[in-house]
PDB file of C-alpha atoms in Angstrom:
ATOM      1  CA  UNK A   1      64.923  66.009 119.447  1.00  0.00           C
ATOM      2  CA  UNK A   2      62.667  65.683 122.479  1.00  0.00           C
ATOM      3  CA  UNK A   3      60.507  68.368 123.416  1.00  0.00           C
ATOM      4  CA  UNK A   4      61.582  68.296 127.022  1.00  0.00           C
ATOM      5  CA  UNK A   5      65.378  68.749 125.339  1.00  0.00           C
ATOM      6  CA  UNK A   6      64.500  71.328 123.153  1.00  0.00           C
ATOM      7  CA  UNK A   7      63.291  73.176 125.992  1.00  0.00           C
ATOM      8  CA  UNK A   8      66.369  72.810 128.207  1.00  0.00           C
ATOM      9  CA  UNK A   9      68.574  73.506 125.214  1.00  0.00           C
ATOM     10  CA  UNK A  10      66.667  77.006 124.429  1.00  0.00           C
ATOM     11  CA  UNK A  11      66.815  77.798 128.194  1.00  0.00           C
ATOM     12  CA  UNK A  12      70.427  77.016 128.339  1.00  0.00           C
ATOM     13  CA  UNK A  13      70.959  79.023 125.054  1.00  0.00           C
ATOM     14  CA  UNK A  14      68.943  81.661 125.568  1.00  0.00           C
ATOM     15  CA  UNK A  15      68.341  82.587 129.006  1.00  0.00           C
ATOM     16  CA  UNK A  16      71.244  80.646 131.477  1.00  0.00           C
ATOM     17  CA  UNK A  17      73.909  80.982 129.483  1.00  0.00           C
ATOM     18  CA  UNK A  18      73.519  85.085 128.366  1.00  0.00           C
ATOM     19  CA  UNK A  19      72.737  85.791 132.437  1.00  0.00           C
ATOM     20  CA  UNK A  20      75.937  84.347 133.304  1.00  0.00           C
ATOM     21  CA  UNK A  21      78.537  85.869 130.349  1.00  0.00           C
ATOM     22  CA  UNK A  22      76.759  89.298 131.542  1.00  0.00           C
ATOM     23  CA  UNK A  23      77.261  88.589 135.061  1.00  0.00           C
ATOM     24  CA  UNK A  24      80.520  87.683 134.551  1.00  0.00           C
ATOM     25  CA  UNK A  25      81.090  91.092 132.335  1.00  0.00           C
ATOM     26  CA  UNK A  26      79.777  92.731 135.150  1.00  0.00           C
ATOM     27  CA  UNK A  27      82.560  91.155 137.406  1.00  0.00           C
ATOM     28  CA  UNK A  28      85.467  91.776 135.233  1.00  0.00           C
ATOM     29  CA  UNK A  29      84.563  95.108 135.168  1.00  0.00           C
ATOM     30  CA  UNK A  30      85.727  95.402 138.923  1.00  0.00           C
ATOM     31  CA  UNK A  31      89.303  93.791 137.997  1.00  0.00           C
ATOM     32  CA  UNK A  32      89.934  96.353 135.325  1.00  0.00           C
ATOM     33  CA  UNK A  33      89.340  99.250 138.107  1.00  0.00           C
ATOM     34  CA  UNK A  34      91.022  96.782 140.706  1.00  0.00           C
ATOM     35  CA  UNK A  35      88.145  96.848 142.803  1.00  0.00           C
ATOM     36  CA  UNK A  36      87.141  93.461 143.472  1.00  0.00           C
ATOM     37  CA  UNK A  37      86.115  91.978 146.849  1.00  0.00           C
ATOM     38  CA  UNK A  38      87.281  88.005 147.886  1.00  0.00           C
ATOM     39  CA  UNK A  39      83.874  87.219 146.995  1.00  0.00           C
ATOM     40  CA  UNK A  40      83.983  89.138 143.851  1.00  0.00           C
ATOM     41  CA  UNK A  41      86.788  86.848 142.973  1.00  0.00           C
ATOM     42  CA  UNK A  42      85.037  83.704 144.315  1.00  0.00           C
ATOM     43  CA  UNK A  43      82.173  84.545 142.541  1.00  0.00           C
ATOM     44  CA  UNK A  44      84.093  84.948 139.320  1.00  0.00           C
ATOM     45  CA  UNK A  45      85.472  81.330 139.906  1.00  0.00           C
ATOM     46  CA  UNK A  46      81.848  80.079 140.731  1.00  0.00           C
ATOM     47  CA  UNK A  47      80.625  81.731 137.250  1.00  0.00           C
ATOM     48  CA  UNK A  48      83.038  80.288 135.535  1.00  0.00           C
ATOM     49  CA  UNK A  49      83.007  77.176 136.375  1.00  0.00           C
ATOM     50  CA  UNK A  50      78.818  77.040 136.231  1.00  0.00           C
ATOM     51  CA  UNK A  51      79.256  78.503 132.713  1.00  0.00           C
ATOM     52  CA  UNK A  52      81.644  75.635 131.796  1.00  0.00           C
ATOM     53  CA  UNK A  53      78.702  72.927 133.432  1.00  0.00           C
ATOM     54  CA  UNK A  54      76.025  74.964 130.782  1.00  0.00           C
ATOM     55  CA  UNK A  55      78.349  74.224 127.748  1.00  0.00           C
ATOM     56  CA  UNK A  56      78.448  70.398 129.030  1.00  0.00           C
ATOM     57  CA  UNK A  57      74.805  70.597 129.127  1.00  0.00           C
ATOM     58  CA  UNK A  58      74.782  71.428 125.282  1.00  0.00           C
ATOM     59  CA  UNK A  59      77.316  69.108 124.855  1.00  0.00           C
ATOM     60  CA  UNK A  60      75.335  66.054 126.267  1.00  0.00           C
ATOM     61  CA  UNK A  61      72.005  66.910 124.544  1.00  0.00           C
ATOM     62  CA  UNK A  62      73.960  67.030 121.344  1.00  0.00           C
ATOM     63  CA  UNK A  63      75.346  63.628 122.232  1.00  0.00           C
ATOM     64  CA  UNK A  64      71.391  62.484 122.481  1.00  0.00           C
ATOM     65  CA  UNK A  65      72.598  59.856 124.892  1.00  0.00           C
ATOM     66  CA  UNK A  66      70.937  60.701 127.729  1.00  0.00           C
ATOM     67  CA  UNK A  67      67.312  59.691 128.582  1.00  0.00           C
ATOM     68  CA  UNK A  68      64.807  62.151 128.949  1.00  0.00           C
ATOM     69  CA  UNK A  69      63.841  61.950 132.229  1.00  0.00           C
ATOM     70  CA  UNK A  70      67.530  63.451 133.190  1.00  0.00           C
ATOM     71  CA  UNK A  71      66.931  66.470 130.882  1.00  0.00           C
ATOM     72  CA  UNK A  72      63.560  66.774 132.513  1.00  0.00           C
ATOM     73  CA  UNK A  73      65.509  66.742 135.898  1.00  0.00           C
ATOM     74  CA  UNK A  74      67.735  69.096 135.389  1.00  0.00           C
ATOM     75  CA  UNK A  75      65.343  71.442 133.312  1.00  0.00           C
ATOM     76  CA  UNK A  76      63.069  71.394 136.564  1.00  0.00           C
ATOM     77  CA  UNK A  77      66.154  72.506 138.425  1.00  0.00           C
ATOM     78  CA  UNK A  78      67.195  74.951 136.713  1.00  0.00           C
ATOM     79  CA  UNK A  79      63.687  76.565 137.009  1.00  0.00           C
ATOM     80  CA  UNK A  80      63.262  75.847 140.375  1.00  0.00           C
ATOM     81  CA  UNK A  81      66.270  78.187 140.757  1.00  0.00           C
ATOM     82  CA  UNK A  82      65.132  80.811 138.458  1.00  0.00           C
ATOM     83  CA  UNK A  83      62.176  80.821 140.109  1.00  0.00           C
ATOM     84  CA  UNK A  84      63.302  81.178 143.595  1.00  0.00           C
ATOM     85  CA  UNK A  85      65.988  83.919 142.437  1.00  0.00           C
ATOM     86  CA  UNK A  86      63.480  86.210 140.586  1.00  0.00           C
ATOM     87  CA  UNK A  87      61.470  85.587 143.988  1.00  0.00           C
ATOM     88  CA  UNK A  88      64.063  86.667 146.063  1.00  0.00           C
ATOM     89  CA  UNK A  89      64.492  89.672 143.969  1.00  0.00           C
ATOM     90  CA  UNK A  90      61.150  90.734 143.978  1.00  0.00           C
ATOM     91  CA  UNK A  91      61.721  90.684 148.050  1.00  0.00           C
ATOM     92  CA  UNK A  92      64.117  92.696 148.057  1.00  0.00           C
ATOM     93  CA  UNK A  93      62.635  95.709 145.519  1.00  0.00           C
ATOM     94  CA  UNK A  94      59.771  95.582 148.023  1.00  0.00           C
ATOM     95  CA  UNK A  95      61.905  95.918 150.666  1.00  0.00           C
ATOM     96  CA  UNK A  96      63.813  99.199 149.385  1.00  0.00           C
TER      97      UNK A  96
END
């Protein structure tokens, strides 16, 4: 396996994948106490379905039919995000 698809496997595995499960938990944890806000409930939906395009990401590397450059492409994406949401977080603890 490619370096560039060992390293979007591990962050899928270990870091995308866990975030969203716990997020998720986090969610459900309003339905049990019937709590939940429309976008609670969107949100759930959203999770969901991004957890369900993670799995597909496993699923194609597995597959090894894909050429690199995509893996690279979405890697890059995927830390682009993290990136800009651990940025965004950091704005708002300096904003409290």
């Amino acid at each position: 396996m490619t370096d560039v698809k060992e390293k979007l496997k591990d962050l899928v595995e270990t870091v995308m994948i866990p975030e969203v499960e716990n997020y998720l938990e986090d969610l459900s944890k309003l339905l049990e106490t019937n709590s939940q806000t429309e976008d609670d409930m969107l949100a759930i939906e959203e999770m969901e379905s991004f957890l369900v395009e993670l799995q597909n990401i496993l699923a194609v590397i597995e597959e090894n039919k894909t050429e690199d450059s995509e893996y690279q492409r979405i890697y890059d994406y995927i830390m682009k995000n993290l990136d800009e949401h651990e940025h965004g977080h950091n704005i708002e603890e300096q904003e409290d």
